[in-house]
Each structure stands twice: as C-alpha cells, then as structure tokens.
Amino acid sequence: MTFRHRHLLGIEPLHPMEITTLLDLADQYVALNRAPQKHSDALAGLTQVNMFFENSTRTQASFELAGKRLGADVMNMAMQASSIKKGETLIDTAMTINAMHPDLLVVRHPHSGAVNLLADKVNCAVLNAGDGRHEHPTQALLDALTIRRAKGRLHRLSVAICGDIAHSRVARSNILLLGKMENRIRLIGPPTLIPADVRDWGVEVFDDMRAGLAGVDVVMMLRLQKERMDGGFIPSEREYYHRFGLDGEKLSHAKDDAIVMHPGPMNRGVEIDGTLADDINRSVIQEQVEMGVAVRMAAMDLLARNRAAAPQGVMV
Ligand code: NCD
C-alpha cells in the first residue's frame, strides 16, 4: 500500500492502510533518531518552508528537526515580522513563497480551512500543522504511534479524550484516526466544552470523569484552550480541576496499565496533576514528543516521494 496524497491536510482523507504505512516508516525513523548518527538524505536537495501564523513550541521545533535530519534546506518564516502585518493576504504570502520553489510547506494558521485554501494555490506539498479547530493530522499520527508502541496495537482499544473537546483540533484529528482504526472512543468533559454535533461522530459522551474513565486503555488529556474561548465555558479553573482534572484517584478508575497522554502545552493543576504528568510509569507525554519528530520525518518523506513520482501533481 502506498501513500497516495499530494498534501497532508487532515486525517479525514487517509485510508487505514495509509496510516499504517506512515506509522511503519515512522518506526524506522525512531530508530534513526536514537542512533548516534541521525542523518538520512531522503529530502536532500529539497527546500522546506515553515510558516507558523500561531505560536508553537514542539510542533515547529519537531518539523524543523525532522527536515534537517532528512537533509532538506529548512527555512522558518518569522510570520510575526512578515508582510501579513502590513495587510498582505494569506494567499499573496503563499504565492510569494511559492515563487521561490519550495518543495514542502508546513503551515499553522488560526483559521479552520486556511491551510486547505492555501494548498490549492501552490505547487508544493503542504502539511497542515494545525488550522483553527479543524485538524492537526501530525499530532494524531504521533499520538497513534505512541499508543501503538505502548499497547502493541492500534485497534480494539478503549480511548478516553478528556476536557476541552469543542476547541480542539487535536481531538478532532484523533477521533477521526482512532475511529478509522476501529477503537472505542469516549469523550469526557463539561457539556459546554462538548461540540453540539458530537453524537454523529460514533463516540460515547460522559460528563463524569470516573464513569468515563472506567476500564479505558488510554487517557488523553487536552489543554483548556482559553485563547479560543470568549468566557462562560467553565465556572473557574479550580472547579474545573476538581471535576475534570486528571489525578491519581480519577486515573485509578481506568485499567491498571492505562497510559496518560497530553499533546502539550500543559496547564499543570488545571487539566492534569503535575506529579502524574511526570510519572514515567503512567505518562507517555515525553514519548509523544519523541514520536513527533519521527512521524513528521515519515510524512515529509512520503510526500516528497510522491512529488518525485508525479511532479505534475495528479494526486489530491
Ligand atoms: C496543540 C495545538 O496547537 O493544537 N499543541 C500541539 O500542537 N502540541 C494543542 C494545544 O495547543 O493545546
């Protein structure tokens, strides 16, 4: 099974076999990243441009490292200082970069759909590094790789996704991916942070952590995304932590070997107890960061191979 896509804009268009292909390649890159010599020339001669219109620590750093380890020329655009500030539109900026012949464009943008719009206008492969509340495909893929390595499989698991589902592109991409791979998904959070159309997504919904976590294999916590809220979603952070913050007692309702995940950045003491987040017997948060580099290497490698095979861009 090959990976037949020109861009990586979301999990939605991916076939389960393509997800497996990508994760298998990422496993090989995990091994490379742990070796003393971390270099391959899979992207040698290619140019990768990172355009982040929203703040990022781990996603931007790992895309940069991924490109460098594969031998690409990597440029990080300082979008804060770019002509966007002077009123240039997203499309004009994209066309300007496009004229410089990049091969891979990594884009994060605060508006849902902006990255898809941009992908229509450029000749290079576009990777969505998070658009609004829409999708964050490489995050779901790195989460999937982390789960597969910890649990030995990526199907027939019970996964709880907890907290601010409504504002989370991480939740959306994970629900799509875990659903395609035939897992049971539970969403846990206050009704104000659960999207209205959630019943169509093939998930179970809980507003009680202990009931929702009962017997699950994986507990995925989400950050309370205050920058996407305009007030009134939660009574107070203290109250939220009391009801929905993950601590040892609430986790004791999950399976004894359940793993704890968080995409970062974490609000310790708001959605998760700091000691639990650092507990290497339960938390795989650092593994998620490690898998992030390998998954991004695999994604860029597969898209670059497709460009080499079909430079006129017949794929979607
Ligand atoms: C997430 C994001 O930006 O969507 N972070 C990340 O990429 N690791 C989640 C978040 O911001 O809470």
Short mmCIF file of C-alpha atoms and ligand atoms in Angstrom, two decimals:
data_model
loop_
_atom_site.label_atom_id
_atom_site.label_comp_id
_atom_site.label_asym_id
_atom_site.label_seq_id
_atom_site.Cartn_x
_atom_site.Cartn_y
_atom_site.Cartn_z
CA MET A 1 0.00 0.00 0.00
CA THR A 2 1.41 3.36 -0.99
CA PHE A 3 0.52 6.77 0.38
CA ARG A 4 -1.39 8.44 -2.46
CA HIS A 5 -1.60 12.07 -1.46
CA ARG A 6 -0.10 15.29 -2.63
CA HIS A 7 -0.65 17.08 0.69
CA LEU A 8 -1.24 16.14 4.32
CA LEU A 9 -4.13 18.42 5.22
CA GLY A 10 -6.04 16.19 7.61
CA ILE A 11 -6.73 12.64 8.76
CA GLU A 12 -10.10 12.62 7.01
CA PRO A 13 -8.88 11.57 3.50
CA LEU A 14 -6.46 8.90 4.75
CA HIS A 15 -7.13 5.18 4.32
CA PRO A 16 -6.35 2.99 7.39
CA MET A 17 -3.64 1.22 5.36
CA GLU A 18 -2.02 4.57 4.56
CA ILE A 19 -1.97 5.39 8.26
CA THR A 20 -0.24 2.06 8.91
CA THR A 21 2.27 2.71 6.09
CA LEU A 22 3.15 6.08 7.60
CA LEU A 23 3.47 4.71 11.13
CA ASP A 24 5.67 1.82 9.94
CA LEU A 25 8.04 4.27 8.26
CA ALA A 26 7.97 6.47 11.39
CA ASP A 27 9.07 3.46 13.45
CA GLN A 28 12.19 3.27 11.29
CA TYR A 29 12.84 6.96 11.90
CA VAL A 30 12.52 6.44 15.67
CA ALA A 31 15.45 4.05 15.38
CA LEU A 32 17.44 6.55 13.29
CA ASN A 33 16.73 9.33 15.80
CA ARG A 34 18.09 7.16 18.62
CA ALA A 35 21.32 6.39 16.74
CA PRO A 36 24.44 8.49 17.24
CA GLN A 37 24.38 9.50 13.53
CA LYS A 38 20.88 10.86 12.92
CA HIS A 39 21.18 11.71 9.26
CA SER A 40 19.47 10.44 6.13
CA ASP A 41 19.32 12.09 2.71
CA ALA A 42 15.63 11.38 1.97
CA LEU A 43 14.97 15.11 1.45
CA ALA A 44 18.42 16.08 0.12
CA GLY A 45 18.21 18.98 -2.33
CA LEU A 46 14.64 19.84 -1.29
CA THR A 47 13.51 23.07 0.36
CA GLN A 48 11.13 23.07 3.34
CA VAL A 49 9.49 26.29 4.49
CA ASN A 50 7.74 26.52 7.87
CA MET A 51 5.04 29.21 8.11
CA PHE A 52 3.55 29.43 11.61
CA PHE A 53 0.86 32.10 11.95
CA GLU A 54 0.18 30.90 15.52
CA ASN A 55 2.51 30.17 18.42
CA SER A 56 4.10 26.76 18.61
CA THR A 57 6.92 25.14 20.53
CA ARG A 58 7.03 21.40 19.90
CA THR A 59 5.29 21.27 16.51
CA GLN A 60 7.55 23.87 14.92
CA ALA A 61 10.72 22.54 16.56
CA SER A 62 9.98 18.97 15.51
CA PHE A 63 9.14 19.88 11.90
CA GLU A 64 12.42 21.82 11.73
CA LEU A 65 14.44 18.98 13.23
CA ALA A 66 12.64 16.43 11.03
CA GLY A 67 13.55 18.33 7.85
CA LYS A 68 17.15 18.85 8.92
CA ARG A 69 17.65 15.20 9.83
CA LEU A 70 16.43 14.25 6.36
CA GLY A 71 18.83 16.67 4.68
CA ALA A 72 16.36 19.35 3.48
CA ASP A 73 17.17 23.05 3.42
CA VAL A 74 14.80 24.36 6.10
CA MET A 75 13.63 27.93 6.47
CA ASN A 76 11.46 29.19 9.32
CA MET A 77 9.48 32.25 8.27
CA ALA A 78 9.08 34.77 11.09
CA MET A 79 5.38 35.36 10.46
CA GLN A 80 5.17 37.89 13.31
CA ALA A 81 7.56 40.10 11.32
CA SER A 82 6.19 39.28 7.86
CA SER A 83 4.17 41.37 5.40
CA ILE A 84 0.98 39.84 6.82
CA LYS A 85 1.35 42.57 9.43
CA LYS A 86 1.30 45.10 6.59
CA GLY A 87 -2.02 43.77 5.31
CA GLU A 88 -0.86 41.20 2.76
CA THR A 89 -3.35 38.37 2.46
CA LEU A 90 -2.54 34.77 3.28
CA ILE A 91 -2.81 33.87 -0.41
CA ASP A 92 -0.42 36.65 -1.51
CA THR A 93 2.10 35.49 1.06
CA ALA A 94 1.70 31.90 -0.13
CA MET A 95 2.16 32.91 -3.78
CA THR A 96 5.31 34.85 -2.87
CA ILE A 97 6.81 31.83 -1.13
CA ASN A 98 5.63 29.60 -3.98
CA ALA A 99 7.61 31.66 -6.48
CA MET A 100 10.79 30.69 -4.60
CA HIS A 101 10.15 26.99 -5.43
CA PRO A 102 9.81 25.32 -2.05
CA ASP A 103 9.07 21.58 -2.11
CA LEU A 104 7.39 21.28 1.29
CA LEU A 105 5.36 23.96 3.03
CA VAL A 106 4.43 23.43 6.68
CA VAL A 107 1.62 25.75 7.76
CA ARG A 108 -0.13 26.53 11.05
CA HIS A 109 -2.96 29.05 10.97
CA PRO A 110 -5.61 30.22 13.47
CA HIS A 111 -8.47 29.84 10.96
CA SER A 112 -10.08 26.48 10.17
CA GLY A 113 -9.77 25.77 6.45
CA ALA A 114 -6.98 28.30 5.79
CA VAL A 115 -4.38 25.61 5.12
CA ASN A 116 -6.64 23.81 2.59
CA LEU A 117 -7.23 27.13 0.82
CA LEU A 118 -3.52 27.74 0.59
CA ALA A 119 -2.81 24.22 -0.67
CA ASP A 120 -4.97 24.94 -3.74
CA LYS A 121 -2.75 27.85 -4.74
CA VAL A 122 0.77 26.44 -4.52
CA ASN A 123 2.76 23.84 -6.44
CA CYS A 124 4.47 22.25 -3.45
CA ALA A 125 3.33 19.66 -0.91
CA VAL A 126 1.52 21.31 2.02
CA LEU A 127 1.47 19.87 5.54
CA ASN A 128 -1.15 21.14 7.97
CA ALA A 129 0.50 21.87 11.33
CA GLY A 130 -2.87 22.83 12.85
CA ASP A 131 -5.68 25.03 11.44
CA GLY A 132 -8.09 26.61 13.91
CA ARG A 133 -10.24 23.93 15.49
CA HIS A 134 -10.27 21.86 12.31
CA GLU A 135 -7.40 19.37 12.08
CA HIS A 136 -3.86 18.69 13.34
CA PRO A 137 -3.00 15.50 11.45
CA THR A 138 0.62 15.04 12.52
CA GLN A 139 -0.44 15.30 16.18
CA ALA A 140 -2.99 12.48 15.73
CA LEU A 141 -0.38 10.40 13.89
CA LEU A 142 2.24 10.86 16.61
CA ASP A 143 -0.38 10.02 19.23
CA ALA A 144 -1.24 6.88 17.25
CA LEU A 145 2.41 5.84 17.05
CA THR A 146 2.82 6.40 20.80
CA ILE A 147 -0.26 4.28 21.53
CA ARG A 148 0.78 1.52 19.10
CA ARG A 149 4.25 1.26 20.67
CA ALA A 150 2.91 1.32 24.26
CA LYS A 151 -0.02 -1.07 23.72
CA GLY A 152 1.36 -3.23 20.90
CA ARG A 153 -1.66 -2.47 18.70
CA LEU A 154 -3.82 0.36 17.41
CA HIS A 155 -7.24 -1.31 17.24
CA ARG A 156 -9.88 -2.50 19.71
CA LEU A 157 -8.63 -0.16 22.41
CA SER A 158 -10.81 1.99 24.60
CA VAL A 159 -9.59 5.59 24.47
CA ALA A 160 -10.89 8.49 26.59
CA ILE A 161 -10.34 12.00 25.24
CA CYS A 162 -10.93 14.44 28.08
CA GLY A 163 -11.55 18.14 28.54
CA ASP A 164 -11.90 20.93 26.03
CA ILE A 165 -13.09 18.94 23.02
CA ALA A 166 -15.02 21.84 21.48
CA HIS A 167 -11.97 24.00 20.74
CA SER A 168 -9.55 21.20 19.95
CA ARG A 169 -8.19 20.28 16.52
CA VAL A 170 -6.16 17.60 18.33
CA ALA A 171 -9.39 15.94 19.50
CA ARG A 172 -10.95 16.12 16.02
CA SER A 173 -7.98 14.53 14.26
CA ASN A 174 -7.63 11.89 16.96
CA ILE A 175 -11.34 10.98 16.81
CA LEU A 176 -11.07 10.54 13.03
CA LEU A 177 -7.90 8.45 13.24
CA LEU A 178 -8.88 6.26 16.18
CA GLY A 179 -12.30 5.68 14.61
CA LYS A 180 -10.77 4.60 11.28
CA MET A 181 -8.59 2.10 13.17
CA GLU A 182 -11.66 0.66 14.95
CA ASN A 183 -11.17 1.76 18.53
CA ARG A 184 -13.85 2.71 21.07
CA ILE A 185 -13.78 6.41 21.80
CA ARG A 186 -15.19 8.16 24.84
CA LEU A 187 -15.31 11.92 25.15
CA ILE A 188 -15.37 13.29 28.70
CA GLY A 189 -15.94 16.94 29.57
CA PRO A 190 -18.46 19.53 30.73
CA PRO A 191 -21.38 19.88 28.27
CA THR A 192 -20.22 23.44 27.45
CA LEU A 193 -16.95 22.01 26.03
CA ILE A 194 -18.50 19.18 24.01
CA PRO A 195 -19.44 20.12 20.40
CA ALA A 196 -23.15 20.02 19.58
CA ASP A 197 -22.89 17.57 16.64
CA VAL A 198 -20.82 15.04 18.60
CA ARG A 199 -23.48 12.31 18.55
CA ASP A 200 -22.85 11.84 14.80
CA TRP A 201 -19.18 11.04 15.40
CA GLY A 202 -19.64 7.47 16.66
CA VAL A 203 -18.38 8.22 20.17
CA GLU A 204 -19.74 7.89 23.70
CA VAL A 205 -20.04 11.06 25.76
CA PHE A 206 -19.64 11.44 29.54
CA ASP A 207 -19.67 14.44 31.86
CA ASP A 208 -18.28 12.46 34.79
CA MET A 209 -14.58 11.53 34.78
CA ARG A 210 -14.86 8.44 36.97
CA ALA A 211 -17.67 6.91 34.87
CA GLY A 212 -15.97 7.85 31.61
CA LEU A 213 -12.54 6.52 32.58
CA ALA A 214 -13.84 3.15 33.84
CA GLY A 215 -11.80 0.41 32.17
CA VAL A 216 -10.13 2.52 29.45
CA ASP A 217 -6.68 1.68 27.97
CA VAL A 218 -5.68 5.23 27.06
CA VAL A 219 -6.40 8.58 28.75
CA MET A 220 -5.78 11.56 26.51
CA MET A 221 -5.96 14.93 28.27
CA LEU A 222 -6.46 18.21 26.42
CA ARG A 223 -5.42 21.75 27.29
CA LEU A 224 -8.13 24.17 28.28
CA GLN A 225 -7.82 26.44 25.22
CA LYS A 226 -8.56 29.77 26.77
CA GLU A 227 -7.44 31.70 23.70
CA ARG A 228 -10.37 30.20 21.77
CA MET A 229 -12.95 30.95 24.49
CA ASP A 230 -14.88 34.13 24.95
CA GLY A 231 -15.81 33.48 28.57
CA GLY A 232 -18.50 31.44 30.32
CA PHE A 233 -17.34 27.93 29.40
CA ILE A 234 -16.19 26.90 32.88
CA PRO A 235 -17.12 28.25 36.34
CA SER A 236 -13.47 28.56 37.50
CA GLU A 237 -10.17 26.75 36.95
CA ARG A 238 -10.33 25.41 40.50
CA GLU A 239 -13.76 23.94 40.00
CA TYR A 240 -12.69 22.57 36.60
CA TYR A 241 -9.67 20.82 38.12
CA HIS A 242 -11.83 19.36 40.86
CA ARG A 243 -14.28 17.82 38.37
CA PHE A 244 -12.22 17.21 35.22
CA GLY A 245 -8.54 17.49 36.16
CA LEU A 246 -6.74 14.14 35.95
CA ASP A 247 -5.17 12.99 39.22
CA GLY A 248 -4.18 9.59 40.63
CA GLU A 249 -7.60 8.94 42.15
CA LYS A 250 -9.55 9.56 38.93
CA LEU A 251 -6.97 7.56 36.94
CA SER A 252 -7.48 4.59 39.28
CA HIS A 253 -10.83 4.00 37.50
CA ALA A 254 -9.03 3.27 34.21
CA LYS A 255 -7.25 -0.04 33.51
CA ASP A 256 -4.22 -0.66 35.75
CA ASP A 257 -1.91 -0.32 32.75
CA ALA A 258 -3.69 2.66 31.17
CA ILE A 259 -1.35 5.26 29.72
CA VAL A 260 -1.71 9.03 30.18
CA MET A 261 -1.21 11.37 27.21
CA HIS A 262 -1.21 15.14 26.65
CA PRO A 263 -0.30 16.96 23.41
CA GLY A 264 1.21 19.90 25.31
CA PRO A 265 1.46 22.63 26.28
CA MET A 266 0.14 21.53 29.69
CA ASN A 267 -1.61 23.64 32.30
CA ARG A 268 -0.45 21.80 35.41
CA GLY A 269 -3.10 21.89 38.12
CA VAL A 270 -5.83 22.85 35.61
CA GLU A 271 -6.38 19.77 33.42
CA ILE A 272 -3.72 17.49 34.90
CA ASP A 273 -1.87 16.95 38.17
CA GLY A 274 1.81 17.84 37.64
CA THR A 275 3.15 14.81 39.53
CA LEU A 276 1.05 12.43 37.42
CA ALA A 277 2.22 14.12 34.21
CA ASP A 278 5.83 13.45 35.27
CA ASP A 279 5.21 9.85 36.42
CA ILE A 280 7.17 7.79 33.89
CA ASN A 281 5.24 4.65 34.86
CA ARG A 282 1.94 6.12 33.60
CA SER A 283 2.66 9.18 31.48
CA VAL A 284 3.90 8.87 27.88
CA ILE A 285 3.99 12.63 27.31
CA GLN A 286 7.74 12.65 26.61
CA GLU A 287 7.37 9.71 24.21
CA GLN A 288 4.73 11.72 22.33
CA VAL A 289 7.30 14.47 21.78
CA GLU A 290 9.88 11.93 20.60
CA MET A 291 7.37 10.30 18.22
CA GLY A 292 6.52 13.75 16.85
CA VAL A 293 9.90 14.10 15.14
CA ALA A 294 9.73 10.59 13.62
CA VAL A 295 6.15 10.99 12.37
CA ARG A 296 6.97 14.33 10.72
CA MET A 297 10.03 12.77 9.06
CA ALA A 298 7.83 9.96 7.72
CA ALA A 299 5.11 12.35 6.49
CA MET A 300 7.56 14.60 4.64
CA ASP A 301 9.44 11.61 3.20
CA LEU A 302 6.22 10.07 1.78
CA LEU A 303 5.02 13.37 0.29
CA ALA A 304 8.46 14.01 -1.25
CA ARG A 305 8.44 10.53 -2.85
CA ASN A 306 5.03 11.30 -4.37
CA ARG A 307 6.33 14.57 -5.79
CA ALA A 308 9.23 12.76 -7.38
CA ALA A 309 6.84 10.18 -8.89
CA ALA A 310 4.20 12.67 -10.09
CA PRO A 311 5.69 16.16 -10.42
CA GLN A 312 2.60 17.49 -12.24
CA GLY A 313 0.55 16.81 -9.12
CA VAL A 314 -2.26 14.49 -10.20
CA MET A 315 -2.94 13.39 -6.60
CA VAL A 316 -5.13 15.11 -4.06
C1 NCD B 1 -1.83 21.60 20.31
C2 NCD B 1 -2.24 22.56 19.24
O1 NCD B 1 -1.54 23.54 18.97
O2 NCD B 1 -3.25 22.30 18.63
N1 NCD B 1 -0.49 21.63 20.65
C3 NCD B 1 0.40 20.94 19.89
O3 NCD B 1 0.46 21.08 18.70
N2 NCD B 1 1.19 20.09 20.55
C4 NCD B 1 -2.74 21.60 21.46
C5 NCD B 1 -2.89 22.86 22.24
O4 NCD B 1 -2.48 23.93 21.84
O5 NCD B 1 -3.47 22.75 23.33
#
